[in-house]
XYZ file of C-alpha atoms in Angstrom:
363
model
C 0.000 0.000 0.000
C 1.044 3.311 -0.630
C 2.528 5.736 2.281
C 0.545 8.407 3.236
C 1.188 11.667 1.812
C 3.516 14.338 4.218
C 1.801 17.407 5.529
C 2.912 20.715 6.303
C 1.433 23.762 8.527
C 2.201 27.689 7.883
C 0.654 29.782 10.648
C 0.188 33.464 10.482
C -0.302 35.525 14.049
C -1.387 39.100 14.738
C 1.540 40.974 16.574
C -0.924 43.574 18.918
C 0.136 45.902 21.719
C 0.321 44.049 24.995
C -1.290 46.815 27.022
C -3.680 48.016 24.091
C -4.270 45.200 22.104
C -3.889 47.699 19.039
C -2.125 46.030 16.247
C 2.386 46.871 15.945
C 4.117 46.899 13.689
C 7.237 44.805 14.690
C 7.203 41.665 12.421
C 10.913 42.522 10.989
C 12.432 42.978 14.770
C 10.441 39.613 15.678
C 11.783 37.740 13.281
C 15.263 38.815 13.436
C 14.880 38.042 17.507
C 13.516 34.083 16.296
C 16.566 33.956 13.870
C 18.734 34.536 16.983
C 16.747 31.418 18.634
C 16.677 29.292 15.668
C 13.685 29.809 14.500
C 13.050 31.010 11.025
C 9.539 33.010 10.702
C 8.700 34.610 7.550
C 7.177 38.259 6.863
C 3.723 38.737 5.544
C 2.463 41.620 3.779
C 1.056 44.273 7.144
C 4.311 44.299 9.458
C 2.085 43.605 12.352
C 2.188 40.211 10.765
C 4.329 37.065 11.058
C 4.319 33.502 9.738
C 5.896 30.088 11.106
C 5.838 26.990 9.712
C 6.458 23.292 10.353
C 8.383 20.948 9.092
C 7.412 18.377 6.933
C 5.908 15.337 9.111
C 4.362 11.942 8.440
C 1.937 11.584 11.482
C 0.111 13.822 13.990
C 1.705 13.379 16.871
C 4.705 15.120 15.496
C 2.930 17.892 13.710
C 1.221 18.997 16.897
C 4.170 18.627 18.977
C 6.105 21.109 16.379
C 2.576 23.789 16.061
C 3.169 23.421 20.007
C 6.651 24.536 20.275
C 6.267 27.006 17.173
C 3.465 28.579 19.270
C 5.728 29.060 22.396
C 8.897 30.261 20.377
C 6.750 32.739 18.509
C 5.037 34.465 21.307
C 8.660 34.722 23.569
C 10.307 35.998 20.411
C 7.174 38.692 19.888
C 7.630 39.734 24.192
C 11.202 40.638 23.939
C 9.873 42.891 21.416
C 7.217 44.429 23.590
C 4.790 42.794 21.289
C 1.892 40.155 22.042
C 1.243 37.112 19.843
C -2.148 36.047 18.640
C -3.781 33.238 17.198
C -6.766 35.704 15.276
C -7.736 36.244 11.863
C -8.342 40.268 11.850
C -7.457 42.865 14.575
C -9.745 42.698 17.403
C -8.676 46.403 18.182
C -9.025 49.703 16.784
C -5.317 50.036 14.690
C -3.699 53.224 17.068
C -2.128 54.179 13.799
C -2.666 53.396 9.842
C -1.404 49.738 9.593
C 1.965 49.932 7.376
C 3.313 47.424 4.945
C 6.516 45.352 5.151
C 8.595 47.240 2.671
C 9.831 44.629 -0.166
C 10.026 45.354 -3.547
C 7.341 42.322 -4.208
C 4.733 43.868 -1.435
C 5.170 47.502 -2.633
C 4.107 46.769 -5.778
C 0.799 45.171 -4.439
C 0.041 47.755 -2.497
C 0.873 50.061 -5.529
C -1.457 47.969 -7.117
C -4.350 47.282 -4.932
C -4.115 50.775 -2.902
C -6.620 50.652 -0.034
C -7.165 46.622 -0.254
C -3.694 45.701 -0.073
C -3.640 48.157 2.693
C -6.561 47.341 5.013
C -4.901 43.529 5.034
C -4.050 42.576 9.123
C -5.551 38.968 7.883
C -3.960 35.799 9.147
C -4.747 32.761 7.743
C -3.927 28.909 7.545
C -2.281 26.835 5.012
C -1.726 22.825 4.555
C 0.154 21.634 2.442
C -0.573 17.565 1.632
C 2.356 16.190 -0.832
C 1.031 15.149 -4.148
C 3.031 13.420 -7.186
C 1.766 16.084 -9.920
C -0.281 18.935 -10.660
C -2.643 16.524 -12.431
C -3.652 15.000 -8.974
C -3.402 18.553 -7.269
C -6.242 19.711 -9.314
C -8.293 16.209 -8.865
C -7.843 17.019 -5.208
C -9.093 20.585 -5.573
C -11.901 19.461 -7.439
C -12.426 16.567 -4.757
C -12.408 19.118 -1.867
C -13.850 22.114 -3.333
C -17.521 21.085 -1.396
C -16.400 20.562 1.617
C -13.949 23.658 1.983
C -16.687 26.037 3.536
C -17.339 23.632 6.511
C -13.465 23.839 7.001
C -14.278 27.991 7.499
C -16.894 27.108 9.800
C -15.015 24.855 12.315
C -11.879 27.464 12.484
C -13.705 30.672 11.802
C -11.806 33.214 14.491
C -12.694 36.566 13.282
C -16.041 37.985 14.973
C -14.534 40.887 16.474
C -12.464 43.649 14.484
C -11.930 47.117 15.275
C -13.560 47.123 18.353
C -17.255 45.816 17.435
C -19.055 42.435 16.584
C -18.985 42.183 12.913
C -21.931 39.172 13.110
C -20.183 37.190 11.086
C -17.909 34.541 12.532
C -15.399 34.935 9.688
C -15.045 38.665 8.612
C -11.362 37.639 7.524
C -12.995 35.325 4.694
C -15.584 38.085 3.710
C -12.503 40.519 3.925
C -9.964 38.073 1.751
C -12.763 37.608 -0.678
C -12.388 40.781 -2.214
C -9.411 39.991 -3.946
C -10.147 39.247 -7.785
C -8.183 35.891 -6.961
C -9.446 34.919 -3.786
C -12.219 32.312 -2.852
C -12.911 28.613 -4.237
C -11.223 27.956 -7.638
C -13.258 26.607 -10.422
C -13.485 22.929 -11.407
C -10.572 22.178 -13.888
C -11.429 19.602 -16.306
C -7.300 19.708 -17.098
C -3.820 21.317 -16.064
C -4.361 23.128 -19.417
C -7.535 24.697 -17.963
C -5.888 25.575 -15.069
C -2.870 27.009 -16.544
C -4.834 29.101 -19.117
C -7.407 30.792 -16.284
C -3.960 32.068 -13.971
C -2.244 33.490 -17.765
C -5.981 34.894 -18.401
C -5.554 36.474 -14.868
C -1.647 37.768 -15.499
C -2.619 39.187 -18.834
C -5.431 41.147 -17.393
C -3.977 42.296 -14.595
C -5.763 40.989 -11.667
C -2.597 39.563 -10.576
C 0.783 40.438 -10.482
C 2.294 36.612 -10.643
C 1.824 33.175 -9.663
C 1.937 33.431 -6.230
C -1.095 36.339 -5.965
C -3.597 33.170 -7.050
C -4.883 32.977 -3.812
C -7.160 30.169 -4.499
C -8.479 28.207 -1.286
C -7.480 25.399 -2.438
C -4.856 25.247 -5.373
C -1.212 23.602 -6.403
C 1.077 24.994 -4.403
C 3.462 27.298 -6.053
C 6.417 26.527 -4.226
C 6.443 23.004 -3.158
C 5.311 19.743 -4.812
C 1.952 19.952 -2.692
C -2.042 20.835 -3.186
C -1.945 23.584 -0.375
C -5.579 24.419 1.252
C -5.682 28.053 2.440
C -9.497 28.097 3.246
C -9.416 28.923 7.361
C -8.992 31.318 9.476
C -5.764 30.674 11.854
C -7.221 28.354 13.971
C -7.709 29.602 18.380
C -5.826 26.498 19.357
C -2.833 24.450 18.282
C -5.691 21.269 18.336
C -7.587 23.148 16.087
C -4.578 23.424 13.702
C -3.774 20.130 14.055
C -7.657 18.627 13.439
C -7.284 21.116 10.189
C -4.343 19.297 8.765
C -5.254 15.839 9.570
C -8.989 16.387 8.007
C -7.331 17.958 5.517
C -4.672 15.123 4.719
C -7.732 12.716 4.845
C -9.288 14.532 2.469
C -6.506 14.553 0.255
C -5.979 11.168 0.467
C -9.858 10.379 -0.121
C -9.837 12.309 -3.013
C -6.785 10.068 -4.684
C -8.575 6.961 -4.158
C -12.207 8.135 -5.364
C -13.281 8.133 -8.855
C -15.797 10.484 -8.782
C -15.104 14.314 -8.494
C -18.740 16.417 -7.559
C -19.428 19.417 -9.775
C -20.782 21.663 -7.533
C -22.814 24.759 -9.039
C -20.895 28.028 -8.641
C -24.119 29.838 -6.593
C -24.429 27.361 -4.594
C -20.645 26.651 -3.524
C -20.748 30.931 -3.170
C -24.376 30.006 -0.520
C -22.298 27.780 1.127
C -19.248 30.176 1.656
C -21.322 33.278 2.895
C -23.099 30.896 5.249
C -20.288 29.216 6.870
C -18.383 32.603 7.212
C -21.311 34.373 9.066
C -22.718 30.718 11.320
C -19.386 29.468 11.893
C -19.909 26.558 14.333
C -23.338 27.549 15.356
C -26.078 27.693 13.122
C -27.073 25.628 9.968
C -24.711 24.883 6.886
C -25.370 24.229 3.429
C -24.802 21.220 2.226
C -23.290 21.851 -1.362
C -24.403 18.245 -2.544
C -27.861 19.232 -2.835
C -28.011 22.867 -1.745
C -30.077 22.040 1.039
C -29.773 23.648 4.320
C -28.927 20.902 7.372
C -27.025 21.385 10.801
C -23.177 21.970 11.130
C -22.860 18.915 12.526
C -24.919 16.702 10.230
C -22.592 17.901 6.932
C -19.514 17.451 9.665
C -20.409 13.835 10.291
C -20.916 13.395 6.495
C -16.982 14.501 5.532
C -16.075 12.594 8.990
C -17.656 9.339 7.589
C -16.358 9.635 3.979
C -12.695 10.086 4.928
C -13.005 7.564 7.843
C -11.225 4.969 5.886
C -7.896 7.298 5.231
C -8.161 8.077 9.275
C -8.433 4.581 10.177
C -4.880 4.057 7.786
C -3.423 7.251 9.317
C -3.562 6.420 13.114
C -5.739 9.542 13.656
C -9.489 8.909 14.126
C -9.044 8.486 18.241
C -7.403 12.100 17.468
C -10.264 13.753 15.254
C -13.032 11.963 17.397
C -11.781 13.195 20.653
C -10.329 16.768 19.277
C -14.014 17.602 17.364
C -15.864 16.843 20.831
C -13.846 19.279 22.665
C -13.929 21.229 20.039
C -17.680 21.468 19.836
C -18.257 21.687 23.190
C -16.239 24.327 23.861
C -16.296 26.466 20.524
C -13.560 27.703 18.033
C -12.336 31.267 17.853
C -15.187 32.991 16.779
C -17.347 31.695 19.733
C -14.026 32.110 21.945
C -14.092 36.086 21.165
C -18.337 36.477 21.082
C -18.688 35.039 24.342
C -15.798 37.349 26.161
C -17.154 40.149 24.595
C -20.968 39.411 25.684
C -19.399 39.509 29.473
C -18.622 43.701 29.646
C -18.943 44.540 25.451
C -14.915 45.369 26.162
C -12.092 44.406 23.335
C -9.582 43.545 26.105
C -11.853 40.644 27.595
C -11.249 38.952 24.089
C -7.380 39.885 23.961
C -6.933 38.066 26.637
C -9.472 35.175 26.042
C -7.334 35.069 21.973
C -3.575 35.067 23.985
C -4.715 32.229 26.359
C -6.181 29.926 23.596
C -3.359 31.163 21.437
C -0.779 29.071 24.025
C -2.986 26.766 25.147
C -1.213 23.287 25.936
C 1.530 25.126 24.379
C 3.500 26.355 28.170
């Protein structure tokens, strides 16, 4: 039988004021402290923004164990800086000042670009990468997954507060990020040809500046021989990551060994999106199969029973079965931040809620 495919993790974290809980911008004297430590974190576009990510691992176990220690290297590395790390999707808190852009030749020319859009960024997000032979299986896998990628929103939507207020959606990053021109589900490729011609039909229009601006949820990686799934919000917890990945992985591996590939109606799959983003966790979800409208958890045990088999091969369904019951008992982000707001309606309630599930089982 064939090994199961390696998976990968990139995590990006808001850097806020530790006293304000205002975003800083402090990514490029972060990362130089984590270089110092051995750790190597990567820039994103806001400089109030940094990235890790793991290794590449085999089983769970390991991956956790690495998002654990990531975690804990990131957020010393961010207090010798006089910075706080979170685990959010937008800014919880009012900016003190406009948000600035790490200055690289590459990001100046997107904001150049996309003026005010590029600008008003501050969004972290998640991104697995599951090893695949080819770009010919990458885009069966995208295909494969493309259905099931708003329920992935609505278990690690993390985004219900920003600038202060309740935005009543739990994802306002993915109703943000969804502004981009490339941003969102991809459409079902028939071929690599297909594929290739929509991102040159993108570069010669001008909605993106290169390869790397398709920001597809799900999509062929463009730097590593992998399908990479960028759907969800940077997950509260570590165990959130890690349930991400490994559903994720399943998925991937699901998808390889199934001969049929759902076409699922562009209005609906958009439905499906909008709803996940503004439930999360707790209200109804569209099921893109039919369109219908069924509980959360109904379309969750659905994806749990069809990649059962690839958990069963991995080692990991004790792990998903025993991480989604915590996980639905106690709530992702987005129900994390909600319910310490609801206590006094104040922004530093949910700091503080974000930096403790941010670490958690991490110390």
């Amino acid at each position: 039988m064939e090994a199961p495919p390696t998976v990968g993790v990139e995590e990006e974290f808001l850097l806020v004021d530790p006293r304000t809980g205002a975003p800083v911008g402090r990514n490029a004297d972060v990362a130089r402290t984590a270089a110092d430590f051995g750790i190597d974190m990567q820039l994103e576009i806001m400089r109030c923004q940094v990235e890790t990510s793991t290794r590449v691992h085999t089983n769970t176990v390991d991956l956790l164990r690495e998002l654990r220690e990531l975690r804990r290297g990131a957020a010393a590395c961010a207090e010798k800086n006089d910075a706080l790390l979170l685990a959010v999707a937008v800014p919880p808190a009012l900016p003190e000042e406009l948000l600035t852009y790490t200055s690289t030749p590459r990001y100046h020319r997107v904001v150049e670009t996309f003026g005010r859009l590029a600008r008003e960024q501050g969004l972290c997000g998640c991104h697995v990468h599951v090893a695949v032979p080819d770009r010919e299986v990458a885009l069966q896998v995208s295909n494969f997954l493309r259905p099931w990628l708003p329920l992935l929103l609505s278990l690690t939507a993390n985004s219900a507060i920003y600038h202060g207020d309740e935005t009543g959606y739990a994802s306002w990053r993915n109703i943000l990020w969804r502004r981009w021109p490339s941003a969102g589900p991809p459409p079902h490729f028939g071929t690599v040809v297909e594929f290739d011609a929509a991102v040159e039909s993108m570069l010669s229009l001008g909605v993106i500046l290169d390869r790397k601006m398709v920001y597809w949820d799900v999509r062929p990686s463009v730097t590593f021989p992998t399908v990479e799934v960028r759907v969800s919000d940077v997950p509260a917890t570590v165990e959130e990551t890690a349930l991400l990945a490994t559903l994720v992985r399943a998925a991937v591996m699901t998808a390889r060994r199934s001969a049929v590939t759902p076409v699922i109606a562009e209005d609906t799959l958009r439905a499906a999106y909008w709803r996940a983003a503004h439930e999360g966790m707790d209200g109804p979800a569209i099921d893109p199969a039919d369109g219908r409208t069924i509980p959360m958890q109904d379309l969750l045990a659905k994806l749990i029973d069809l990649v059962r088999p690839a958990l069963e091969d991995l080692g990991d369904v004790a792990f998903v079965d025993d991480t989604l019951t915590a996980l639905l008992a106690r709530g992702n982000g987005a129900r994390r931040q909600l319910e310490a707001f609801h206590l006094r309606g104040k922004v530093s309630d949910v700091i503080e809620e974000l930096a403790e599930a941010t670490l958690h089982t991490c110390r």
